[in-house]
CSV table of N, CA, C and O in Angstrom, one decimal:
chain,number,residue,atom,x,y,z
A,6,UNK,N,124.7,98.9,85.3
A,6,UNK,CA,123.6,99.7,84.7
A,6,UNK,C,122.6,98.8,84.0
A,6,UNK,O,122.8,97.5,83.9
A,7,UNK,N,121.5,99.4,83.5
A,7,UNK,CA,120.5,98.6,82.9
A,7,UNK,C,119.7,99.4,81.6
A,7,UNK,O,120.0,100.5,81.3
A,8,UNK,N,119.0,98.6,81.1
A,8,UNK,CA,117.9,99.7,80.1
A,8,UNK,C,116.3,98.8,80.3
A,8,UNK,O,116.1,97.6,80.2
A,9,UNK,N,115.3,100.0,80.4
A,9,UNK,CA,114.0,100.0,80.9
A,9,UNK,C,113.2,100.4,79.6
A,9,UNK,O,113.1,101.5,79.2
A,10,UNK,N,112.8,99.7,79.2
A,10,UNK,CA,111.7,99.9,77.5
A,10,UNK,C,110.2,100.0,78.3
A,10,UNK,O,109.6,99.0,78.8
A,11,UNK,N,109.9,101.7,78.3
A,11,UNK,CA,108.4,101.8,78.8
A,11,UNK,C,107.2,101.7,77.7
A,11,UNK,O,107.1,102.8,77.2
A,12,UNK,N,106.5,100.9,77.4
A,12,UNK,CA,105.5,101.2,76.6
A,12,UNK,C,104.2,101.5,76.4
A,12,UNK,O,103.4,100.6,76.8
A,13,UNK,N,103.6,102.8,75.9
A,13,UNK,CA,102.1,102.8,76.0
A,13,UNK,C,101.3,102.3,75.5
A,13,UNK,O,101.1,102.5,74.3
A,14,UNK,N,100.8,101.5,76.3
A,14,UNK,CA,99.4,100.6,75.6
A,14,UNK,C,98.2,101.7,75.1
A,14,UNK,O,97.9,102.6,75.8
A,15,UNK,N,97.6,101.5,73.9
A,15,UNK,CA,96.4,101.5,73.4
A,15,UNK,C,96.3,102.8,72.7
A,15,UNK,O,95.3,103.4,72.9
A,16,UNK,N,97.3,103.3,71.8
A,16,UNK,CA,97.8,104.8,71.9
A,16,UNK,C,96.9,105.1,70.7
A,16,UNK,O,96.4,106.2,70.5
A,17,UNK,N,96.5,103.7,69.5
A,17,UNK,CA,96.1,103.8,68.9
A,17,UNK,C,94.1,104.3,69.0
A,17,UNK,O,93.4,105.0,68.3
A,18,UNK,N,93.7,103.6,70.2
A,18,UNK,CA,92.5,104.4,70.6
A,18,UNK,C,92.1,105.4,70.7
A,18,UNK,O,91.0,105.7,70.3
A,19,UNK,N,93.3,106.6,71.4
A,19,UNK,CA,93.3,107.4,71.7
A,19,UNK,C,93.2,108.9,70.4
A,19,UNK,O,92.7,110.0,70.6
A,20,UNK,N,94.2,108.2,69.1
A,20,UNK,CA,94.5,108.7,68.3
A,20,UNK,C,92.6,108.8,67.0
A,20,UNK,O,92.1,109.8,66.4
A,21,UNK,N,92.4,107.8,67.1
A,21,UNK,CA,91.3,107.9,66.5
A,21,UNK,C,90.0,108.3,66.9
A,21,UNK,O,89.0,108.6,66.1
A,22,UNK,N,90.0,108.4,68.9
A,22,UNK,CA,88.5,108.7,69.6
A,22,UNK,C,88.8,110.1,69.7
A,22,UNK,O,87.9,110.8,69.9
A,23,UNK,N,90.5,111.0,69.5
A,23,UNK,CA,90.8,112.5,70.1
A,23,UNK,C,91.4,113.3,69.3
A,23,UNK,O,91.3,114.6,69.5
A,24,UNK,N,92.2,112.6,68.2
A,24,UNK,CA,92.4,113.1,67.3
A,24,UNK,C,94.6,113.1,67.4
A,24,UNK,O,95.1,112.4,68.2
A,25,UNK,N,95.4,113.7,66.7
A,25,UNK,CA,96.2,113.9,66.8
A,25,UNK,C,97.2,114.4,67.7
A,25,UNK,O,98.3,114.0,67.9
A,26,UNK,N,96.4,115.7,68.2
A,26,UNK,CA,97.0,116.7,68.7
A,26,UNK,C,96.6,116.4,70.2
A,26,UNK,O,97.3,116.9,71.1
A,27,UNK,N,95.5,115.4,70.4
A,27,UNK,CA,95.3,114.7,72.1
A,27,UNK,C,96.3,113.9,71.8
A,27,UNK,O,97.0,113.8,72.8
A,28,UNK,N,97.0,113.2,70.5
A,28,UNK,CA,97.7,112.0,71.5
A,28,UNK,C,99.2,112.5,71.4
A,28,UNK,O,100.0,111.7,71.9
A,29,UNK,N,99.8,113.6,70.8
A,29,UNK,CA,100.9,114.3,71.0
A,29,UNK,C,100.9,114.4,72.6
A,29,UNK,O,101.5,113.6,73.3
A,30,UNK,N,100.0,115.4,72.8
A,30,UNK,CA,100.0,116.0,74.8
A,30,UNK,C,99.8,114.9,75.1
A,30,UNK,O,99.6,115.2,76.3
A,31,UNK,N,99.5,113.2,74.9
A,31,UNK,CA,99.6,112.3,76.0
A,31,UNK,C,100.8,111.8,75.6
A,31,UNK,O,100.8,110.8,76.4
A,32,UNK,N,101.9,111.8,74.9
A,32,UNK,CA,103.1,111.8,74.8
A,32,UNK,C,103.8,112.3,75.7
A,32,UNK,O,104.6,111.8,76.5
A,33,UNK,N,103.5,113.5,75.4
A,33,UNK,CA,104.6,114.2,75.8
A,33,UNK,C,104.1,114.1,77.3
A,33,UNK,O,104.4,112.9,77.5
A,34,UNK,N,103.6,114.6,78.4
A,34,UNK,CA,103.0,114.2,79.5
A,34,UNK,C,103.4,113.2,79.7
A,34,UNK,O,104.3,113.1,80.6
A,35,UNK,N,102.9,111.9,79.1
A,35,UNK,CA,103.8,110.4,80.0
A,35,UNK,C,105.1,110.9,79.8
A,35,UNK,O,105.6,110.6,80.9
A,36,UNK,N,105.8,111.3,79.1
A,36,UNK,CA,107.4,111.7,79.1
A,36,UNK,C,108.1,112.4,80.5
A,36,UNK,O,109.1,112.3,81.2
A,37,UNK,N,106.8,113.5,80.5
A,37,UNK,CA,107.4,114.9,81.3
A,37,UNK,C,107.0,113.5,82.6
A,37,UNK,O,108.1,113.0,82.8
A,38,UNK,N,106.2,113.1,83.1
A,38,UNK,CA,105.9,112.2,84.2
A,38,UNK,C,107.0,111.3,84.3
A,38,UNK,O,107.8,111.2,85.3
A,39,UNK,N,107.0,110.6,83.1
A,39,UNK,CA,108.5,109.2,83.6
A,39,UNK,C,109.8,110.1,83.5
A,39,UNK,O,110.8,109.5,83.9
A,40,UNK,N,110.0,111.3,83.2
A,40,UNK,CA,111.4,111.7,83.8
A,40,UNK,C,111.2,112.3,84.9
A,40,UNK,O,112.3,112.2,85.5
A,41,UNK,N,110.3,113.0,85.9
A,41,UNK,CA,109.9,113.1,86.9
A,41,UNK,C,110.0,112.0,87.8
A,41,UNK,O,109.9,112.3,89.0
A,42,UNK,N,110.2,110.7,87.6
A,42,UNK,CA,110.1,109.4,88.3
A,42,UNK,C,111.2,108.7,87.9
A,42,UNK,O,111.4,107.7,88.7
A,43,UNK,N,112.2,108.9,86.8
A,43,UNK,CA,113.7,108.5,87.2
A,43,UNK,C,114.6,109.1,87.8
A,43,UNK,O,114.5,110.3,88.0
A,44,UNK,N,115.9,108.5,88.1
A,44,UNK,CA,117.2,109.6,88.9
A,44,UNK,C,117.6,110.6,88.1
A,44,UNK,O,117.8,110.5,86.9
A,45,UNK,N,117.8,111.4,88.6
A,45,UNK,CA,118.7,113.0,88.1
A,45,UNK,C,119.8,112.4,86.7
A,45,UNK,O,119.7,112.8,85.6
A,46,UNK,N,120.7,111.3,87.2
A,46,UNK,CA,121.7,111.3,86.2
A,46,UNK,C,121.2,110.0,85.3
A,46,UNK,O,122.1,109.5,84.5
A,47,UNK,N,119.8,109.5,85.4
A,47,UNK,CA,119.6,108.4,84.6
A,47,UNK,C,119.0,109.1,82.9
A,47,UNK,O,118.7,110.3,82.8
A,48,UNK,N,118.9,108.2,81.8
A,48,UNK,CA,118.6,109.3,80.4
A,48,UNK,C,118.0,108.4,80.0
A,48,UNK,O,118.3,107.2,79.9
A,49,UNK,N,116.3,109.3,79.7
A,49,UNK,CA,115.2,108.5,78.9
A,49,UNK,C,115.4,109.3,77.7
A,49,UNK,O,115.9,110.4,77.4
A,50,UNK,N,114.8,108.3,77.0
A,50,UNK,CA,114.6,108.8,74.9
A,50,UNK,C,113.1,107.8,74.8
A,50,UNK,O,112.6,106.8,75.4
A,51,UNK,N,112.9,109.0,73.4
A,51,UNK,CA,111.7,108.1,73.0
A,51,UNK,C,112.5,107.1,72.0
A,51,UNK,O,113.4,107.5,71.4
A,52,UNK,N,112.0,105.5,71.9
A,52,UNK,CA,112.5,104.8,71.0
A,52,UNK,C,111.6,104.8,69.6
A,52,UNK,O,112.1,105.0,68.4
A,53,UNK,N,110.4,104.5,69.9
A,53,UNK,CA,109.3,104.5,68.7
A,53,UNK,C,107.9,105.5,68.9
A,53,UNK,O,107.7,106.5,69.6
A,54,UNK,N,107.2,104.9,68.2
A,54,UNK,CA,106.1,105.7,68.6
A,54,UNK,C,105.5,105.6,69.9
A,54,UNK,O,104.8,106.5,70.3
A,55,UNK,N,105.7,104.5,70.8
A,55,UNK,CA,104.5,104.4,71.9
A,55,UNK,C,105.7,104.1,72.8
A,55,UNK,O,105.3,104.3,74.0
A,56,UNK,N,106.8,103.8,72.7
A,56,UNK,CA,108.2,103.6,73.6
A,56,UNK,C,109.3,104.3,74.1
A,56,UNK,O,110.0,104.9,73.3
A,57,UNK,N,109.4,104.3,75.3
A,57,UNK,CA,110.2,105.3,75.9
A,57,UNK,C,111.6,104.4,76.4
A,57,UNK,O,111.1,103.5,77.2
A,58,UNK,N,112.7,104.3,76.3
A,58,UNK,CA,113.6,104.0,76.7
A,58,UNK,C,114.6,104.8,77.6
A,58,UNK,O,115.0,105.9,77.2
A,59,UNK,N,115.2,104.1,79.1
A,59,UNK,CA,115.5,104.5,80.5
A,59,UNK,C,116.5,104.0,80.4
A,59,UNK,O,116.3,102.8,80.7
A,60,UNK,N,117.9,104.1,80.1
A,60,UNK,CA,119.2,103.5,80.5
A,60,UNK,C,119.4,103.9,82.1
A,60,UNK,O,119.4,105.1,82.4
A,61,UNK,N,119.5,103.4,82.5
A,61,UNK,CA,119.8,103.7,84.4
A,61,UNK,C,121.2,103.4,84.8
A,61,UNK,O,121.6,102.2,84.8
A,62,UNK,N,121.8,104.1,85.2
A,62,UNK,CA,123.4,104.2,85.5
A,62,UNK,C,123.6,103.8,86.8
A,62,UNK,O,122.8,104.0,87.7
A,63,UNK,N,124.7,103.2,87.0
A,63,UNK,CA,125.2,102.7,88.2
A,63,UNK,C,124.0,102.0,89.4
A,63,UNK,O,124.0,102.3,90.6
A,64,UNK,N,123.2,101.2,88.8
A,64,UNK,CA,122.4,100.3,89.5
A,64,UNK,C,122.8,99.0,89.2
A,64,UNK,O,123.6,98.7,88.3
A,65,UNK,N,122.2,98.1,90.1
A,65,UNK,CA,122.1,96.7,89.9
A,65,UNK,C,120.5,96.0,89.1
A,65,UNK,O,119.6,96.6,88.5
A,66,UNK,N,120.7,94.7,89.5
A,66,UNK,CA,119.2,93.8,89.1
A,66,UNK,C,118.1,94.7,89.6
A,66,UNK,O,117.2,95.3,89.0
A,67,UNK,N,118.7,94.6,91.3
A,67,UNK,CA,117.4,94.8,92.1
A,67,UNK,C,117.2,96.7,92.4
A,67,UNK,O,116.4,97.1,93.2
A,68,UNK,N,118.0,97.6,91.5
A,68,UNK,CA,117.5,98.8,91.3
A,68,UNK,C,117.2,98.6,90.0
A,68,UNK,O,116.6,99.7,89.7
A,69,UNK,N,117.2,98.0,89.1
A,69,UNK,CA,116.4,98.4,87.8
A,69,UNK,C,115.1,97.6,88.2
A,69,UNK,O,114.2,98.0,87.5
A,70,UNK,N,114.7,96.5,89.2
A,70,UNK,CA,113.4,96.2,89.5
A,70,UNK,C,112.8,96.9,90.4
A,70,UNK,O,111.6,96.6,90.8
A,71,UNK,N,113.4,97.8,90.8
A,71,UNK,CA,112.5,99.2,92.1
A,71,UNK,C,112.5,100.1,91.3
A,71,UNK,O,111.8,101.0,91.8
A,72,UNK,N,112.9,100.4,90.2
A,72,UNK,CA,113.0,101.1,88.8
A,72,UNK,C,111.5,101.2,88.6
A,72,UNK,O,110.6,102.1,88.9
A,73,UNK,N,111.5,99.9,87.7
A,73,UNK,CA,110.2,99.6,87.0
A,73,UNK,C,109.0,99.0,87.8
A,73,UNK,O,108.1,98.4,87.2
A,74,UNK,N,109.0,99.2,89.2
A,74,UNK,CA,108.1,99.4,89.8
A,74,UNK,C,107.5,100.6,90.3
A,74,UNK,O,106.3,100.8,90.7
A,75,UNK,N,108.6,101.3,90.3
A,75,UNK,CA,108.4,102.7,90.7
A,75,UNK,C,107.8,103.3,89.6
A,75,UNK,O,107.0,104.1,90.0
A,76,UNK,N,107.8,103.2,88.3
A,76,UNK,CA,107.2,103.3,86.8
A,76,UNK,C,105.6,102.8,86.8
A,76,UNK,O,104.9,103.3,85.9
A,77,UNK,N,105.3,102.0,87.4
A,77,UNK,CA,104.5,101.4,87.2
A,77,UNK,C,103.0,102.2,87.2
A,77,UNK,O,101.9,101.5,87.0
């Protein structure tokens, strides 16, 4: 298995040009999108504010790098 630290860049722009309540729905949306784009039995969590964490079960090197390409 592996673990994938996704992070959003520039969240802080967004918070000050849209206000709060835009950068909730761009939360949650990149969320609903990157679990849309991992496996059925793999488990994302938010870690921090702008970070999403992907533990991926029963893969190797080279599925956690088709992972985070596929993320991309």
């Amino acid at each position: 298995g592996g673990y994938l630290c996704i992070s959003i860049d520039c969240l802080s722009w967004i918070f000050f040009l849209f206000g709060f309540e835009t950068l909730q729905n761009v939360i949650k949306t990149v969320g609903k999108q990157l679990r849309s784009q991992i496996r059925f039995n793999d488990v994302l969590g938010r870690v921090s504010g702008c970070c999403f964490g992907a533990v991926m079960r029963d893969t190797d090197e080279w599925g956690i790098f088709n992972a985070a390409e596929r993320l991309q």
